[in-house]
N, CA, C and O atoms as a Tripos MOL2 file, in Angstrom:
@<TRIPOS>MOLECULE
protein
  236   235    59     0     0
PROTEIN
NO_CHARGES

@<TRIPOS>ATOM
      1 N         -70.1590  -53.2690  -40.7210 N.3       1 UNK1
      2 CA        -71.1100  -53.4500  -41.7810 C.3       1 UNK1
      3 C         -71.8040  -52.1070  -42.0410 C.2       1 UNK1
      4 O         -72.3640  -51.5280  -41.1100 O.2       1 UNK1
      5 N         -71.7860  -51.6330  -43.1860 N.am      2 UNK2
      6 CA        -72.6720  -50.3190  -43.5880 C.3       2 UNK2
      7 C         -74.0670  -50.5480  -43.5970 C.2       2 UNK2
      8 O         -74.7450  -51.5610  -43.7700 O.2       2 UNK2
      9 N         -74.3470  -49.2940  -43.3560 N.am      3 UNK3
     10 CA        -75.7610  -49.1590  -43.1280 C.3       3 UNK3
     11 C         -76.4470  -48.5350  -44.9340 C.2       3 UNK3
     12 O         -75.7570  -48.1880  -45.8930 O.2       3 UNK3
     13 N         -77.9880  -48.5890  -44.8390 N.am      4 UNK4
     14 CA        -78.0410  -48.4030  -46.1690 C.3       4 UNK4
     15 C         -78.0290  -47.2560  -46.2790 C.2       4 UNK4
     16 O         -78.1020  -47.0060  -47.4820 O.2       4 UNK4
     17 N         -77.9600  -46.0640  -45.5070 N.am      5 UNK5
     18 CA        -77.8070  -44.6430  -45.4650 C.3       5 UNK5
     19 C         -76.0130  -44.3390  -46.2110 C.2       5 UNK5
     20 O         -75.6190  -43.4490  -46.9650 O.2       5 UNK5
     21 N         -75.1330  -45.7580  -45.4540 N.am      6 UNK6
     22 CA        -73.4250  -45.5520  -45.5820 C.3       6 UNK6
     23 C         -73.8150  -45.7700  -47.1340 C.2       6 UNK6
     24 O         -73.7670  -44.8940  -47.9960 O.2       6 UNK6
     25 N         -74.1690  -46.9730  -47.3000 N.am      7 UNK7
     26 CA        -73.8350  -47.6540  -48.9740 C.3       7 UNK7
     27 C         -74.4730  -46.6590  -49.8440 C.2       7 UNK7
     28 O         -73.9440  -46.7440  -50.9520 O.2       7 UNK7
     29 N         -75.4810  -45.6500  -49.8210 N.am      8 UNK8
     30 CA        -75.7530  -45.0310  -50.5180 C.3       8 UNK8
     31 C         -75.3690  -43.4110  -50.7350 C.2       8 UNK8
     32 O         -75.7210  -42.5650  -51.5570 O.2       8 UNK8
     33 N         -74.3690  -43.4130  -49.4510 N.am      9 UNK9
     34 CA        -73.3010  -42.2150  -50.0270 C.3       9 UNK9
     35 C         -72.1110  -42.6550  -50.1800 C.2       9 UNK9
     36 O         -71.2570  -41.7800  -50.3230 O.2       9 UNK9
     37 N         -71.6600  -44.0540  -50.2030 N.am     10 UNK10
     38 CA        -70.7800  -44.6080  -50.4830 C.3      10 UNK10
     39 C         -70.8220  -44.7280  -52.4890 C.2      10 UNK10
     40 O         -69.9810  -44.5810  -53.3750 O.2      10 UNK10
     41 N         -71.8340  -44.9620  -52.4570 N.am     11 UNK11
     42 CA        -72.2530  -44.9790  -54.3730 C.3      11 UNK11
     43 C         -73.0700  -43.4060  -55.0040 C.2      11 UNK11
     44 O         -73.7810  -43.0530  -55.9450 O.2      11 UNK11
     45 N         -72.5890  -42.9790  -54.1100 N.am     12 UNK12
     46 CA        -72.7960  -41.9160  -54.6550 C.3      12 UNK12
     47 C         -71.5530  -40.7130  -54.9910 C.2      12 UNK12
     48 O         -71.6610  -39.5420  -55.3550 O.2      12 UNK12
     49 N         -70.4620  -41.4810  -54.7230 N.am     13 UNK13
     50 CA        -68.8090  -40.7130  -54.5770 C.3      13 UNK13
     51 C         -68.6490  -41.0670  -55.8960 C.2      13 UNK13
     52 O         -69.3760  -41.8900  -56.4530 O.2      13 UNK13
     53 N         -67.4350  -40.3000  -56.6000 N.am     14 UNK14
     54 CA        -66.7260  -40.4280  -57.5800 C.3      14 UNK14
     55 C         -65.3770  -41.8140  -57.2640 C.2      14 UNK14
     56 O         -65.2000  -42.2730  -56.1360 O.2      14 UNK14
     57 N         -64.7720  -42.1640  -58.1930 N.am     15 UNK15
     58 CA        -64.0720  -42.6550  -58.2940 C.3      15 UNK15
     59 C         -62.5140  -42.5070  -57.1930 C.2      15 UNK15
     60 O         -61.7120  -43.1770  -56.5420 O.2      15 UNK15
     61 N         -62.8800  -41.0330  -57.6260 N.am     16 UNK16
     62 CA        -61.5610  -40.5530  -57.6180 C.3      16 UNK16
     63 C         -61.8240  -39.9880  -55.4550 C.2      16 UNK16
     64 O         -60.8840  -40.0830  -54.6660 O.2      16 UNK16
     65 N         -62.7480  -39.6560  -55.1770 N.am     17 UNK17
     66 CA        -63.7670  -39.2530  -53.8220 C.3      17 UNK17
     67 C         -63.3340  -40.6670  -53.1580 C.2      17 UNK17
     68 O         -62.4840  -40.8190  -52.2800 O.2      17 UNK17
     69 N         -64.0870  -41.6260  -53.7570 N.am     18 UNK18
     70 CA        -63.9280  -42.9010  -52.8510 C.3      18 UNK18
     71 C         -62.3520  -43.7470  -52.4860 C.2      18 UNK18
     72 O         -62.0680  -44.6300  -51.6770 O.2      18 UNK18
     73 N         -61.3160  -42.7730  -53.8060 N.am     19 UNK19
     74 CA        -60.3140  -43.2670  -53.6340 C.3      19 UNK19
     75 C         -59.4070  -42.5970  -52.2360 C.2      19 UNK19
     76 O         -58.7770  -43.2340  -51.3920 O.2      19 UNK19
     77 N         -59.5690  -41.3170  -52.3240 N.am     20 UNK20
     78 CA        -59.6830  -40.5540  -51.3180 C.3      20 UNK20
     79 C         -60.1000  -41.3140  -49.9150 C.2      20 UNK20
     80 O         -59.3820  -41.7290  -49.0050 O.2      20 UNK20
     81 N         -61.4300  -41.3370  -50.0690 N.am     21 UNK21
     82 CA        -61.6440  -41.7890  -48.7520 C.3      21 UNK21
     83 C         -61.2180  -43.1800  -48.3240 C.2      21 UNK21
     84 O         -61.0870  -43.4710  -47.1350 O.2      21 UNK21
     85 N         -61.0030  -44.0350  -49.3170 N.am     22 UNK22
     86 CA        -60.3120  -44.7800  -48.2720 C.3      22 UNK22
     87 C         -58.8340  -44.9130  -48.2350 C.2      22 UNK22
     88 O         -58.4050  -45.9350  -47.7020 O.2      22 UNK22
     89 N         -58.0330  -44.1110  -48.6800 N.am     23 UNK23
     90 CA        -56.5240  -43.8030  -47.9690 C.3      23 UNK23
     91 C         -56.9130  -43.4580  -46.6190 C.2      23 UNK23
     92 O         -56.2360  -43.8100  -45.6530 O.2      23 UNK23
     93 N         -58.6230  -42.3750  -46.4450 N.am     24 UNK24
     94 CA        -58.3240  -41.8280  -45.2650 C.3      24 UNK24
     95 C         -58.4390  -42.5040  -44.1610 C.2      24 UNK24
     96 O         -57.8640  -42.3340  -43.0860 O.2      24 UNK24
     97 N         -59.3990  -43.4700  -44.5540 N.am     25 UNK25
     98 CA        -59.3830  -44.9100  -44.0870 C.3      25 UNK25
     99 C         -58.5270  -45.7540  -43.4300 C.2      25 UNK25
    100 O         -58.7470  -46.1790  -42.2960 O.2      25 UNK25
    101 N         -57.5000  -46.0340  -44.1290 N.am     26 UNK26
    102 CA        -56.5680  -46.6450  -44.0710 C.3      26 UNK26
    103 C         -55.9160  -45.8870  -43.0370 C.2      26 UNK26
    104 O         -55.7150  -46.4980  -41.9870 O.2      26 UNK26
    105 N         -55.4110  -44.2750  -43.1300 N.am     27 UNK27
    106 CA        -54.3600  -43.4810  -42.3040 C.3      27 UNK27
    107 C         -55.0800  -43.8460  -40.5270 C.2      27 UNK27
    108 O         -54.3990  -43.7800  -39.5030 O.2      27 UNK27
    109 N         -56.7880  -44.2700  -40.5790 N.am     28 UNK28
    110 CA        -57.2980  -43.8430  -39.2630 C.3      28 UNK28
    111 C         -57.0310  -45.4500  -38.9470 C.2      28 UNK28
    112 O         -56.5160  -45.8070  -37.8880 O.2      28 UNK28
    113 N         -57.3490  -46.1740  -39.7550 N.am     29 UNK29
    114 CA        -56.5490  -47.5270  -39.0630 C.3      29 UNK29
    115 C         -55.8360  -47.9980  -38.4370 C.2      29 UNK29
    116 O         -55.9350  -48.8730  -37.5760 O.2      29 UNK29
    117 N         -54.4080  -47.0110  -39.1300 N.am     30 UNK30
    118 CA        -52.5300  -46.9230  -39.2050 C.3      30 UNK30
    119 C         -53.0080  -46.3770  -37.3640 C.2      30 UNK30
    120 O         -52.8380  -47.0650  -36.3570 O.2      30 UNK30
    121 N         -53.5810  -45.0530  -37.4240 N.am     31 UNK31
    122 CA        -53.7120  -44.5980  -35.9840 C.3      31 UNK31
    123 C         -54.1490  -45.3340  -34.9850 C.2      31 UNK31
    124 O         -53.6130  -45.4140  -33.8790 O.2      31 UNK31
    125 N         -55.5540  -46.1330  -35.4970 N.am     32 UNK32
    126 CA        -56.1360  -46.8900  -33.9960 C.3      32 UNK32
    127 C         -54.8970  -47.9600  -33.6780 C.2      32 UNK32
    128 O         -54.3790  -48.2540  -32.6010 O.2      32 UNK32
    129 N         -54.6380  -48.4030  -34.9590 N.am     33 UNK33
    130 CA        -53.2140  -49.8740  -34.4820 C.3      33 UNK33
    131 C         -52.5780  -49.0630  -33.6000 C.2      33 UNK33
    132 O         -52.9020  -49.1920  -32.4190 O.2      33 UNK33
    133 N         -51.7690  -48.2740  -33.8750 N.am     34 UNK34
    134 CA        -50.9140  -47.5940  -33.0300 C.3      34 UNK34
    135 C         -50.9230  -47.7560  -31.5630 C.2      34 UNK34
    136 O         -50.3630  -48.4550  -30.7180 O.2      34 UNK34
    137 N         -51.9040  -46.6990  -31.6300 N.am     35 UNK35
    138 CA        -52.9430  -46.3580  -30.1220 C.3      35 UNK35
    139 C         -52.7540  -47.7670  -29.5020 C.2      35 UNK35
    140 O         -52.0160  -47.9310  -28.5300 O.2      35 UNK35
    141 N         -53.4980  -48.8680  -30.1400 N.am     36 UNK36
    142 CA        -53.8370  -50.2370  -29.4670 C.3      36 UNK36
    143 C         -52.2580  -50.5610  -29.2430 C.2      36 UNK36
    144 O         -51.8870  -50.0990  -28.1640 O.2      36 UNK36
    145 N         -51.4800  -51.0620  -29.7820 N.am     37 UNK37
    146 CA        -50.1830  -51.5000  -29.6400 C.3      37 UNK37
    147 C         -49.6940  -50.7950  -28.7420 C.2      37 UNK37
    148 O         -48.8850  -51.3580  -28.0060 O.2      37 UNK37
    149 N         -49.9890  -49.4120  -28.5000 N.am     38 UNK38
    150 CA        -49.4640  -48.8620  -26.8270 C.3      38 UNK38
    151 C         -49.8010  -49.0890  -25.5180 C.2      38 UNK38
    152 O         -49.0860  -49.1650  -24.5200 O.2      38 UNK38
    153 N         -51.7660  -49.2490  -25.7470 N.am     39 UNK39
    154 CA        -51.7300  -49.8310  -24.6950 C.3      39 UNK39
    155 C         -51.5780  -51.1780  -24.6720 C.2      39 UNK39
    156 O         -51.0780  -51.3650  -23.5620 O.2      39 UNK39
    157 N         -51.6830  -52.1440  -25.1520 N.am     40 UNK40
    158 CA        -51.3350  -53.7470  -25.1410 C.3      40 UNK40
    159 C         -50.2730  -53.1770  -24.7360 C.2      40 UNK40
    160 O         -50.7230  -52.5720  -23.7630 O.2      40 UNK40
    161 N         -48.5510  -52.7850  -24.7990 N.am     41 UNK41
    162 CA        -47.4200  -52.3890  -24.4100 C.3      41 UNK41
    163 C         -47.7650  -52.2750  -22.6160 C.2      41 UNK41
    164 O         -47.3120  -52.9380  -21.6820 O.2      41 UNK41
    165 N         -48.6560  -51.2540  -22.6420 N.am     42 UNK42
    166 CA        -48.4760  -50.6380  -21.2460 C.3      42 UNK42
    167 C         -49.2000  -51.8010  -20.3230 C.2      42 UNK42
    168 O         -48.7420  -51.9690  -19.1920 O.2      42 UNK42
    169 N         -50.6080  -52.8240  -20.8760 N.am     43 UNK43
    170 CA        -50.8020  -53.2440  -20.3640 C.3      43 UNK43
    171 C         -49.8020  -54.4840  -19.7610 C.2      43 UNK43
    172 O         -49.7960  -54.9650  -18.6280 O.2      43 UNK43
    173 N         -49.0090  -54.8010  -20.8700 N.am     44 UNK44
    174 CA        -48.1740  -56.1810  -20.4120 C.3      44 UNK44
    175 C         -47.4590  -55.7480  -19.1470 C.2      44 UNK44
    176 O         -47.4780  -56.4580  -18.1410 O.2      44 UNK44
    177 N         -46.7320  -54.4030  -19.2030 N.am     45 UNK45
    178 CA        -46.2300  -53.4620  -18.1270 C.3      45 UNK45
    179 C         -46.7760  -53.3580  -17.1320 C.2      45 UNK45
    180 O         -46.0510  -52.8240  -16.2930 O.2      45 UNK45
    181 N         -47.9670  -53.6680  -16.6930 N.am     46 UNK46
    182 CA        -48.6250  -53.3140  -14.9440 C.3      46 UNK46
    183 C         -49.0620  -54.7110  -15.1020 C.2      46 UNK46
    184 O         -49.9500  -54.9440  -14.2810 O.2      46 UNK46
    185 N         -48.7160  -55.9950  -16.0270 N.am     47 UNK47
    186 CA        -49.1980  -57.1120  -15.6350 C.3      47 UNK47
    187 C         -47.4610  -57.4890  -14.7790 C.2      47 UNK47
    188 O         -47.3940  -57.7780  -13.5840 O.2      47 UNK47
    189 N         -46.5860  -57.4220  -15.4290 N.am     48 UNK48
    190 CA        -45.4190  -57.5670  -15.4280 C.3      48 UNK48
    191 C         -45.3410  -57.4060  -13.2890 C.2      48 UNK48
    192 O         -45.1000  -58.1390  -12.3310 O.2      48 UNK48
    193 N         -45.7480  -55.8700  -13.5730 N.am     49 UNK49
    194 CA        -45.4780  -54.9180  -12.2360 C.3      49 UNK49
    195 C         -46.3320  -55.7980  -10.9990 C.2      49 UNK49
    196 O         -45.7390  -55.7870   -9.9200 O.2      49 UNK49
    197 N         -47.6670  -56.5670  -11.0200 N.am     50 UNK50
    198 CA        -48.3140  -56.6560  -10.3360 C.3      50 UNK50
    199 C         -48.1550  -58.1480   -9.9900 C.2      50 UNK50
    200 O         -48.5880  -58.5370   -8.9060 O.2      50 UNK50
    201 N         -47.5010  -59.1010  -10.9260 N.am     51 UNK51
    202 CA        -47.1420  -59.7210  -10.7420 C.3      51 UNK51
    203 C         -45.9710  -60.0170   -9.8590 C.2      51 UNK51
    204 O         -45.9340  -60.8010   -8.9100 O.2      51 UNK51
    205 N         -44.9680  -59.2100  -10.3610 N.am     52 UNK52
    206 CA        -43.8520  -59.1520   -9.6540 C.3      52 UNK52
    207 C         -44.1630  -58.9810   -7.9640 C.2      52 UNK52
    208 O         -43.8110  -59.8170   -7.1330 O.2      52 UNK52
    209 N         -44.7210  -58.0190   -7.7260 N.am     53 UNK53
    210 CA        -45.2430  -57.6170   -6.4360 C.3      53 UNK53
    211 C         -46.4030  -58.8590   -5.5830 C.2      53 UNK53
    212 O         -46.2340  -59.2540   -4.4290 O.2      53 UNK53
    213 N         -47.4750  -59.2630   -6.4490 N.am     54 UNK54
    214 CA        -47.2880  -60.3450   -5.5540 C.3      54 UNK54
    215 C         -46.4070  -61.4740   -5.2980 C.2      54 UNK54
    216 O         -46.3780  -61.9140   -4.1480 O.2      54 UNK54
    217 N         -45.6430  -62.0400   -6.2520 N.am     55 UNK55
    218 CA        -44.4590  -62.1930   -5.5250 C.3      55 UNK55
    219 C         -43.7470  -62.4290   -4.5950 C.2      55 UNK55
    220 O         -43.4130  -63.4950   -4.0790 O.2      55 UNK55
    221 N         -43.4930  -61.3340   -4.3620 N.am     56 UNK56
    222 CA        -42.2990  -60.5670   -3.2350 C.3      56 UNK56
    223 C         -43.7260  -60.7540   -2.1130 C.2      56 UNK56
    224 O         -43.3320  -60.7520   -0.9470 O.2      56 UNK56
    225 N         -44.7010  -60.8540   -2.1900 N.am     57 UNK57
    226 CA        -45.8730  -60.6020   -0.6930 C.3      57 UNK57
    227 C         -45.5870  -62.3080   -0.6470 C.2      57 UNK57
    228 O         -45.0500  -62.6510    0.4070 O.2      57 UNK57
    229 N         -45.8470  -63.3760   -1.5710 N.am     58 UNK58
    230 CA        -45.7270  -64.1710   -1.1920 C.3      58 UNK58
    231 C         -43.9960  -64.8720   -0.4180 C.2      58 UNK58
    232 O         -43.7380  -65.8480    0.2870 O.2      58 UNK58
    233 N         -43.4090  -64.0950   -0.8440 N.am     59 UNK59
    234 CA        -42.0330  -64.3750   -0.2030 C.3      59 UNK59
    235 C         -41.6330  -64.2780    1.4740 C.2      59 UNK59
    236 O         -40.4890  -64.5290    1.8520 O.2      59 UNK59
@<TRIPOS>BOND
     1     1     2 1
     2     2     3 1
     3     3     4 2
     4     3     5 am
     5     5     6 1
     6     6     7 1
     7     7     8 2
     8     7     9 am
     9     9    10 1
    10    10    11 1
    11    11    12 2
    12    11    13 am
    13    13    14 1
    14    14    15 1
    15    15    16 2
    16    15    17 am
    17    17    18 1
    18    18    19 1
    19    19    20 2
    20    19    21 am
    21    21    22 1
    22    22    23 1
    23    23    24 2
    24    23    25 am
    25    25    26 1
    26    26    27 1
    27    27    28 2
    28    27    29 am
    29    29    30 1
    30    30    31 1
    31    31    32 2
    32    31    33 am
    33    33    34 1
    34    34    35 1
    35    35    36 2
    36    35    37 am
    37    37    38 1
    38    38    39 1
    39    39    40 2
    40    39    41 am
    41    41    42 1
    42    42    43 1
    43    43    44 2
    44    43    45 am
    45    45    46 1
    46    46    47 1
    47    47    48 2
    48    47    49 am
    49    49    50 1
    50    50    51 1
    51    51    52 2
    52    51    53 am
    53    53    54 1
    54    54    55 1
    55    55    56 2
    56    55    57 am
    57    57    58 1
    58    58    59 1
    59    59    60 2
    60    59    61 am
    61    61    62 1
    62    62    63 1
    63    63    64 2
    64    63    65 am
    65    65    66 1
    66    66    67 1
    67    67    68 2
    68    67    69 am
    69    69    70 1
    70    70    71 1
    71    71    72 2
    72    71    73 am
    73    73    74 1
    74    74    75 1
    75    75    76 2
    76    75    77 am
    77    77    78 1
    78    78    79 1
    79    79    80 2
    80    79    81 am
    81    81    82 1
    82    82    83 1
    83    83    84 2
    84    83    85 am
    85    85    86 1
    86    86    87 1
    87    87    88 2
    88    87    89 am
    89    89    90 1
    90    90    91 1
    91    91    92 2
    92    91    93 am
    93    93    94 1
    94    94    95 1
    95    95    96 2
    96    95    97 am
    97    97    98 1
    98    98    99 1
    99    99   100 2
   100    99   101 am
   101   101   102 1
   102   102   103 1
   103   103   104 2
   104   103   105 am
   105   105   106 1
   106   106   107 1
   107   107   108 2
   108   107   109 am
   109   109   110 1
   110   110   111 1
   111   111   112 2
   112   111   113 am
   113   113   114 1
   114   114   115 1
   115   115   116 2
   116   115   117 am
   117   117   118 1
   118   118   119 1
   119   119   120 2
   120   119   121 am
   121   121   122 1
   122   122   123 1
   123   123   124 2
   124   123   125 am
   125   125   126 1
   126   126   127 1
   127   127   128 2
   128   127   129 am
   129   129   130 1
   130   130   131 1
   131   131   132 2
   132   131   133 am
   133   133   134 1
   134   134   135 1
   135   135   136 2
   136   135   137 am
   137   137   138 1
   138   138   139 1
   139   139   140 2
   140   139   141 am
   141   141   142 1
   142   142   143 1
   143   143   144 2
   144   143   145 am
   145   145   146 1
   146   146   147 1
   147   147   148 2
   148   147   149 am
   149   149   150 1
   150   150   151 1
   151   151   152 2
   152   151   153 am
   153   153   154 1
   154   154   155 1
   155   155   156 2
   156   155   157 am
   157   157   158 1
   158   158   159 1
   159   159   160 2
   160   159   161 am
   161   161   162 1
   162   162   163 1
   163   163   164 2
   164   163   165 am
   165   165   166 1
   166   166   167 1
   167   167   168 2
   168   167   169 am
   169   169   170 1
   170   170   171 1
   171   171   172 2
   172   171   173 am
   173   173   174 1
   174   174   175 1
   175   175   176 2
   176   175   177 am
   177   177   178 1
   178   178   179 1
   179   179   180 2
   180   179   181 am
   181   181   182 1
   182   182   183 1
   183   183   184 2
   184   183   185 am
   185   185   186 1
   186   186   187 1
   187   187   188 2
   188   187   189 am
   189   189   190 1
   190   190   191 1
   191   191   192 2
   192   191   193 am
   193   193   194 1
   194   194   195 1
   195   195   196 2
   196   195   197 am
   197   197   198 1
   198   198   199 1
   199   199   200 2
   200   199   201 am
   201   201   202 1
   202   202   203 1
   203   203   204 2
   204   203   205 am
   205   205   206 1
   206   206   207 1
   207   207   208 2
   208   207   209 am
   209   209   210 1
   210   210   211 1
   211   211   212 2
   212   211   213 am
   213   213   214 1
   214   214   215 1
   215   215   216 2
   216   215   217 am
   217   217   218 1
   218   218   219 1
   219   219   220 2
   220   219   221 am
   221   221   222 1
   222   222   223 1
   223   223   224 2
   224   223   225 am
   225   225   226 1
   226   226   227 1
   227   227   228 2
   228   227   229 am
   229   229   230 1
   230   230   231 1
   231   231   232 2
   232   231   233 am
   233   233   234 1
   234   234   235 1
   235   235   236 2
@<TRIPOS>SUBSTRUCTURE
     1 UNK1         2 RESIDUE 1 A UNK
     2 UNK2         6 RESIDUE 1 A UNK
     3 UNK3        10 RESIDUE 1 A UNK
     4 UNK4        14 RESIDUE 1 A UNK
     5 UNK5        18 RESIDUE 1 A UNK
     6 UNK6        22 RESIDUE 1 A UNK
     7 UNK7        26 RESIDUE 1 A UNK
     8 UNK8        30 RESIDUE 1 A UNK
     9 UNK9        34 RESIDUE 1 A UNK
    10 UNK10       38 RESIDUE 1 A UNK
    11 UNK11       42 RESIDUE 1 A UNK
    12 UNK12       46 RESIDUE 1 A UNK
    13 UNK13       50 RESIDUE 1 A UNK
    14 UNK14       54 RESIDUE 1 A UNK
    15 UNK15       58 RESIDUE 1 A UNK
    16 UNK16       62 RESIDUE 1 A UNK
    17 UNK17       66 RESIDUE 1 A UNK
    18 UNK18       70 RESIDUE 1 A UNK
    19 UNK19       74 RESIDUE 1 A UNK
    20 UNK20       78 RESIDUE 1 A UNK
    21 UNK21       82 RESIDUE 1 A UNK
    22 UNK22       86 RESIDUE 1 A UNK
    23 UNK23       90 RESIDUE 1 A UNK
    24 UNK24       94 RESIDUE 1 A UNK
    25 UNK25       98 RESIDUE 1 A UNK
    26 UNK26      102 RESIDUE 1 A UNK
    27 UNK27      106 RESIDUE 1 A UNK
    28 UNK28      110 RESIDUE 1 A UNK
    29 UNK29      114 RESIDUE 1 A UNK
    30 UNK30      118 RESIDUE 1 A UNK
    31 UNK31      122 RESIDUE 1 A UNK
    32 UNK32      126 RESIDUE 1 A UNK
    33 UNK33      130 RESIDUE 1 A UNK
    34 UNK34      134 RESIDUE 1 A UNK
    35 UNK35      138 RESIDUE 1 A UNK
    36 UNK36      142 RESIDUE 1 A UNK
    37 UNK37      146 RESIDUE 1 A UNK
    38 UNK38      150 RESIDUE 1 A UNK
    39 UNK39      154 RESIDUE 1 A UNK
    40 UNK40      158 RESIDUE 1 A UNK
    41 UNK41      162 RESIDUE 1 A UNK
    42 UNK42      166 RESIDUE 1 A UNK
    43 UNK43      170 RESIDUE 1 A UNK
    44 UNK44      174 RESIDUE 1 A UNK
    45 UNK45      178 RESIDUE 1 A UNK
    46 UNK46      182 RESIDUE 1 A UNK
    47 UNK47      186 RESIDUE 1 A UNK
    48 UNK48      190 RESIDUE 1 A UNK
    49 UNK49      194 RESIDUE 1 A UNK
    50 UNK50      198 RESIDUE 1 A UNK
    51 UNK51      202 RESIDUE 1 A UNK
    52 UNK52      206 RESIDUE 1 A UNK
    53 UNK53      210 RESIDUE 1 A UNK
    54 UNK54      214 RESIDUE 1 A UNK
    55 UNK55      218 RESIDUE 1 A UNK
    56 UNK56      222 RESIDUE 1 A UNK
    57 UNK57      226 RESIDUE 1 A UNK
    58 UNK58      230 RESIDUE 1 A UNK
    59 UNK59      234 RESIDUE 1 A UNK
């Protein structure tokens, strides 16, 4: 949620400024998903690992 400091340099951009900024928006999004989808990846990976291992202790 913007603050009224955001919304009022948010209305204070051009058309063409705000269009800008939110592609750039969008590109830092594209990045955090990323990021997140690697670790969710890595996390399933040491759930996988730690599981497995107790396991084998209970065996």
């Amino acid at each position: 949620m913007a603050t009224v400091k955001e919304e009022g340099y948010l209305k204070g951009l051009s058309d063409e400024a705000l269009g800008k900024k939110l592609k750039e928006t969008l590109r830092e999004i594209d990045t955090y998903t990323i990021h997140l989808e690697h670790i969710n990846n890595l996390l399933g990976l040491l759930e996988a690992e730690i599981t497995k291992r107790a396991i084998e202790r209970i065996k």
